[in-house]
PDB file of C-alpha atoms in Angstrom:
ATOM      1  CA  UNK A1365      69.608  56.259  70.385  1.00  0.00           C
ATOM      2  CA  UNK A1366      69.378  59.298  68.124  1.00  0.00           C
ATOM      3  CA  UNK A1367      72.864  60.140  66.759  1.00  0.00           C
ATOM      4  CA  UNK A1368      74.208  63.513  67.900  1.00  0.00           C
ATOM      5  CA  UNK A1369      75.308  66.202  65.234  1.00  0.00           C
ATOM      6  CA  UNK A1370      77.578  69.112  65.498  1.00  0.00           C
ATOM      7  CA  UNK A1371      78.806  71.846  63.377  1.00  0.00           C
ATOM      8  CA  UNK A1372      81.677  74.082  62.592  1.00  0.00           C
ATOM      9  CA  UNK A1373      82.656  76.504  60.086  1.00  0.00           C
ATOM     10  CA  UNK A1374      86.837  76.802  59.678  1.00  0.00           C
ATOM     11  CA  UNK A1375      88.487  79.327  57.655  1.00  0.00           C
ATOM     12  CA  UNK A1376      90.534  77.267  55.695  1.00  0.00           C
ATOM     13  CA  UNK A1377      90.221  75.690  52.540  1.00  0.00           C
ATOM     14  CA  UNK A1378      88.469  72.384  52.590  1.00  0.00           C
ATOM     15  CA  UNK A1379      91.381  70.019  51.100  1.00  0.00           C
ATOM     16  CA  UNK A1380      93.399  71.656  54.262  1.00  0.00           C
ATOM     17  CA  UNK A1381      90.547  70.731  57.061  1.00  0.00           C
ATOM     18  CA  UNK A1382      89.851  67.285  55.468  1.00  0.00           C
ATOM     19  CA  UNK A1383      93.457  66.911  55.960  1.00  0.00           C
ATOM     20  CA  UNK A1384      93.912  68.210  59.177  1.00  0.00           C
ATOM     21  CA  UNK A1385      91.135  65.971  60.409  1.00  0.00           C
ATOM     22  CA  UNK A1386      92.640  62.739  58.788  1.00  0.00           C
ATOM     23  CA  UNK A1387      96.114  63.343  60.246  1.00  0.00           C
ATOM     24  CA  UNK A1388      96.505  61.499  63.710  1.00  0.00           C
ATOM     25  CA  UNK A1389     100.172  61.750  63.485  1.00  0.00           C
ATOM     26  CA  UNK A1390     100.006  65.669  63.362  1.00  0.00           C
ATOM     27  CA  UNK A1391      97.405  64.883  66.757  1.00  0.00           C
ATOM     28  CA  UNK A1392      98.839  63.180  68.177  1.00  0.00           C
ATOM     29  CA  UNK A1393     102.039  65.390  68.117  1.00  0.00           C
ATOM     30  CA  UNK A1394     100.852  68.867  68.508  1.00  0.00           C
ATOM     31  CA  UNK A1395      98.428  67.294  71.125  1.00  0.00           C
ATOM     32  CA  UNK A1396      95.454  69.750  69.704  1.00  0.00           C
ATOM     33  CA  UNK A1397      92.907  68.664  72.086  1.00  0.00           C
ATOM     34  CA  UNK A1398      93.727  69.565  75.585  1.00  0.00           C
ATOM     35  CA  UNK A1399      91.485  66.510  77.300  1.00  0.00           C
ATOM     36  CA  UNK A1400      92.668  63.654  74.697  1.00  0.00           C
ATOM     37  CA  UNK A1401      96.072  62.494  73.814  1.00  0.00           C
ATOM     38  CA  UNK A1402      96.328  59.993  70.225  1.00  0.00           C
ATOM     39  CA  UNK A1403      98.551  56.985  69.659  1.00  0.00           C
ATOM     40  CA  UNK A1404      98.817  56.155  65.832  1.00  0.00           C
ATOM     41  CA  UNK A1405      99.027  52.198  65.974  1.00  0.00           C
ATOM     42  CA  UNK A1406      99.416  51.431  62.226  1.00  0.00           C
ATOM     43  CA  UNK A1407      98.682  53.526  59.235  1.00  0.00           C
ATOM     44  CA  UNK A1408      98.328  51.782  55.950  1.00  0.00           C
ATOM     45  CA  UNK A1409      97.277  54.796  53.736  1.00  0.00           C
ATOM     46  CA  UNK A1410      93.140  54.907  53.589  1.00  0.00           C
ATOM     47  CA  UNK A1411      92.728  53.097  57.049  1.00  0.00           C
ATOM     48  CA  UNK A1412      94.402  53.618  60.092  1.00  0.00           C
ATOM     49  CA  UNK A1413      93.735  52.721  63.482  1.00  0.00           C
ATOM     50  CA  UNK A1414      94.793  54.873  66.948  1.00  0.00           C
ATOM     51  CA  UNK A1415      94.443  55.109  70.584  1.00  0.00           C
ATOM     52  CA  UNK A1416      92.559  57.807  72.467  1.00  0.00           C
ATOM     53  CA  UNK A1417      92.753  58.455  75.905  1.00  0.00           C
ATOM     54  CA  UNK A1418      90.540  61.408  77.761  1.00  0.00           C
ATOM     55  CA  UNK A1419      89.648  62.034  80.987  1.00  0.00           C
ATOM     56  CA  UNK A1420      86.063  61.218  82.541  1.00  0.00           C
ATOM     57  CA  UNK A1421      85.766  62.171  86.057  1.00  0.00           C
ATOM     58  CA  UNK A1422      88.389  60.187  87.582  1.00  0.00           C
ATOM     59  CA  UNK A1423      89.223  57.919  85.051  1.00  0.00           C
ATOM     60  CA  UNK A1424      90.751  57.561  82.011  1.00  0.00           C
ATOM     61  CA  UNK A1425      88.882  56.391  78.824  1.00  0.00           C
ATOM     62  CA  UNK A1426      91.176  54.157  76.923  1.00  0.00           C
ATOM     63  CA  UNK A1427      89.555  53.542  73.626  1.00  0.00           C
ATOM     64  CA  UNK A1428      90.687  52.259  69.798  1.00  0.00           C
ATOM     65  CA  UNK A1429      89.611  53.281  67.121  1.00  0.00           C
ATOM     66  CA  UNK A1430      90.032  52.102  63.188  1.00  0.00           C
ATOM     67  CA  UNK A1431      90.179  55.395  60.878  1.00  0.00           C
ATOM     68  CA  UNK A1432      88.654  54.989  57.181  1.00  0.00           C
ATOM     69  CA  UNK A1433      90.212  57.499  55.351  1.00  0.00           C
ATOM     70  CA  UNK A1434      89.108  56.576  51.377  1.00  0.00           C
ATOM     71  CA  UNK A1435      87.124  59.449  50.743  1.00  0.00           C
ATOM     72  CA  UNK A1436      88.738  62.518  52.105  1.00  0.00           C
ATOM     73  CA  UNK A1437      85.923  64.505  52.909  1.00  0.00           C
ATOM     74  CA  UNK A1438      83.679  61.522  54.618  1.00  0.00           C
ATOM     75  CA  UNK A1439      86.353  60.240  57.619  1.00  0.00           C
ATOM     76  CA  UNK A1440      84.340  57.236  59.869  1.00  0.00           C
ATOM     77  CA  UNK A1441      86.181  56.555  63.394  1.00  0.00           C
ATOM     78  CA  UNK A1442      84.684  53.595  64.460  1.00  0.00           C
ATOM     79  CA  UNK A1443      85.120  52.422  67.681  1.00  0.00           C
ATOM     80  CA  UNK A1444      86.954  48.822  67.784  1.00  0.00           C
ATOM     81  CA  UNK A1445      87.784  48.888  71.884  1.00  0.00           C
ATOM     82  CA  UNK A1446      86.753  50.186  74.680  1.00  0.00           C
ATOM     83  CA  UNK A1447      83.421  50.798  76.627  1.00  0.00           C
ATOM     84  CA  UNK A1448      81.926  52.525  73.529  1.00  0.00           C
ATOM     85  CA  UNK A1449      82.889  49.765  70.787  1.00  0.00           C
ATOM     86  CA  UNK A1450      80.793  50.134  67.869  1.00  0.00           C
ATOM     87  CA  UNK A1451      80.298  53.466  67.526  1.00  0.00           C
ATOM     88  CA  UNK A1452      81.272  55.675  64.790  1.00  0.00           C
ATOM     89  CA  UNK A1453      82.050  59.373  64.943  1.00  0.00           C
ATOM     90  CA  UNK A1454      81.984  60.635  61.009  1.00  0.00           C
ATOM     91  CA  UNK A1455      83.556  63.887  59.764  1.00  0.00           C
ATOM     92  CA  UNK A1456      81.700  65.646  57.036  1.00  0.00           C
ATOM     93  CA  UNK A1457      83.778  68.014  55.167  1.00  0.00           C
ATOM     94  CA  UNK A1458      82.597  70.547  52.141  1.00  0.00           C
ATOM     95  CA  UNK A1459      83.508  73.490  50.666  1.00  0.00           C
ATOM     96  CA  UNK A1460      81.511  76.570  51.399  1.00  0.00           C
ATOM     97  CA  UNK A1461      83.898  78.353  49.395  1.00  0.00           C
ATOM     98  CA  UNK A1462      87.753  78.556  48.449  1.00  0.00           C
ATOM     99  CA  UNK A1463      88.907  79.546  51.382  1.00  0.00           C
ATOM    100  CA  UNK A1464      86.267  78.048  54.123  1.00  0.00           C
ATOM    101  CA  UNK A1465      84.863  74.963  55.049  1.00  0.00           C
ATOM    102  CA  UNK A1466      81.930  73.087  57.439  1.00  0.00           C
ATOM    103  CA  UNK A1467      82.981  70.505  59.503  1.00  0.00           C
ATOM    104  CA  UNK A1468      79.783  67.846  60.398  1.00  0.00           C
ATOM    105  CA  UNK A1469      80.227  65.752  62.866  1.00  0.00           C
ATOM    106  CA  UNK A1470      77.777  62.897  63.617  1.00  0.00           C
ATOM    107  CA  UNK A1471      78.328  60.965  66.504  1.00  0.00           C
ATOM    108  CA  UNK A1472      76.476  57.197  67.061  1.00  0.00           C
ATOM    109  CA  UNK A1473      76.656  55.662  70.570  1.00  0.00           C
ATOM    110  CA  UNK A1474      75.504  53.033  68.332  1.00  0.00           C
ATOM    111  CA  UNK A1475      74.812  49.678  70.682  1.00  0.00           C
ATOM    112  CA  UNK A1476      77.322  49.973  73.374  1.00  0.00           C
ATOM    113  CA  UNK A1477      75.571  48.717  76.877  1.00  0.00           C
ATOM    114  CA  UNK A1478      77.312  51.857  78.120  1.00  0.00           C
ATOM    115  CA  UNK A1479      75.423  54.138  76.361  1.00  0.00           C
ATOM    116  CA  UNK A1480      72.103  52.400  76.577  1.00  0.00           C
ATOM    117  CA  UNK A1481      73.149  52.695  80.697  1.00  0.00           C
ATOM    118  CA  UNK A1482      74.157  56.148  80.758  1.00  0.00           C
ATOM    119  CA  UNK A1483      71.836  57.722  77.909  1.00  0.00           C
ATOM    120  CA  UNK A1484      70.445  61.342  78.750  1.00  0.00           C
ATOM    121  CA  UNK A1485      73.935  62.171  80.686  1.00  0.00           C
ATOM    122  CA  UNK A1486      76.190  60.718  77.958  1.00  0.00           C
ATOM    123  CA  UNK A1487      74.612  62.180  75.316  1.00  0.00           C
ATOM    124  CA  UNK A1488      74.836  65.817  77.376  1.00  0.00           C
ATOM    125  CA  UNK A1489      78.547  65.275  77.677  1.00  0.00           C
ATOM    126  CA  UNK A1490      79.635  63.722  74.350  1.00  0.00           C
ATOM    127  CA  UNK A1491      77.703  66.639  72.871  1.00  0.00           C
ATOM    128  CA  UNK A1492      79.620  68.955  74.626  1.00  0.00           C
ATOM    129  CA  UNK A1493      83.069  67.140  74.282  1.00  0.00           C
ATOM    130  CA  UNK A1494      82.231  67.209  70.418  1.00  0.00           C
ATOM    131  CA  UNK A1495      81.349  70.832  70.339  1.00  0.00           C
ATOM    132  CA  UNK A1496      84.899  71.735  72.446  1.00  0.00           C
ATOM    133  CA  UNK A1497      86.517  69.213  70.590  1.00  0.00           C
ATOM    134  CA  UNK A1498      85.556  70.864  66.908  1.00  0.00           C
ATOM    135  CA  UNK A1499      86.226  74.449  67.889  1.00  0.00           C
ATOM    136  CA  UNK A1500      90.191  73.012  69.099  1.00  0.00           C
ATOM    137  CA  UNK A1501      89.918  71.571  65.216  1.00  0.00           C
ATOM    138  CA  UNK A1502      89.743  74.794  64.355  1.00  0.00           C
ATOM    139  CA  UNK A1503      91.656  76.806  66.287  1.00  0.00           C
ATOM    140  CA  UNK A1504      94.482  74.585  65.158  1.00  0.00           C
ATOM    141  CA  UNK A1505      93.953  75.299  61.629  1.00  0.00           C
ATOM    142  CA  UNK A1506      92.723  78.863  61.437  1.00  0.00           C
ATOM    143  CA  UNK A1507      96.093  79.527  63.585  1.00  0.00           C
ATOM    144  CA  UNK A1508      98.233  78.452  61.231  1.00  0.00           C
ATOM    145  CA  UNK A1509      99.687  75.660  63.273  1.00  0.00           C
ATOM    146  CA  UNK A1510      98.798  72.781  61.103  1.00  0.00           C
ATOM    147  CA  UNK A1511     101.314  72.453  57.782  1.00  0.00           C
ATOM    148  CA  UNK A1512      99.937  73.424  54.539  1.00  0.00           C
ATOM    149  CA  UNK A1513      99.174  70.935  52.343  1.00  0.00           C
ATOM    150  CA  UNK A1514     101.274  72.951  49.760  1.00  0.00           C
ATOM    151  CA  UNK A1515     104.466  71.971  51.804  1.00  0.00           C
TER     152      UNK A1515
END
């Protein structure tokens, strides 16, 4: 299946968004996406690995995820558990100048039997999950809400 890509531009320095989108702590604290909550399991610097739970229908989608945080502005979320195990959601980060940044998100349903099951109509709502899910991103940081890497 043909990964999905979406876009977003933040006004905010790129060091700042990469950051932002590497912090599960501050996530899963200031609970920035309304339909997911985060639980950081164990963070040991450049990989980390987390819970997410979000709403589908009338269940909720319990899944874990292993965080590879080496190069700041390339963050892979692989899936380790959970009905979509094996697929990665990557965060591309650059500069388009000092003081904004584009966020590209590529998500692979990779070879889950769930998304070979449900293909058309997961792809429909993962792409719109992803698209709601990147504007929160950024609401959080052109708000001012997330800490400045500064202090």
């Amino acid at each position: 299946m043909k990964p999905l890509l979406q876009a977003v531009e933040i006004a905010r320095p790129a060091d700042l968004v990469a950051a932002q989108f590497a912090d599960v702590a501050h996530h899963e604290r200031a609970r920035v996406h309304r339909n997911a909550s985060f639980e950081l399991l164990s963070d040991g610097g450049d990989v980390l690995e987390y819970n997410q739970r979000a709403p589908i229908g009338r269940r909720v989608l319990t899944q874990r995820f292993r965080l590879d945080r080496r190069d700041p502005k390339h963050l892979v979320n692989t899936v380790l558990a959970g009905p979509l195990t094996g697929a990665t959601l990557t965060f591309d980060i650059e500069a388009i100048d000092a003081d904004s940044a584009r966020v590209t998100a590529t998500l692979d349903l990779g070879p889950s039997p769930v998304a070979r099951w449900f293909g058309l109509l997961l792809r429909r709502r993962a792409s719109r999950d992803l698209a709601r899910a990147l504007q929160e991103d950024r609401d959080d940081l052109e708000s001012g809400r997330y800490p400045s890497i500064a202090g």
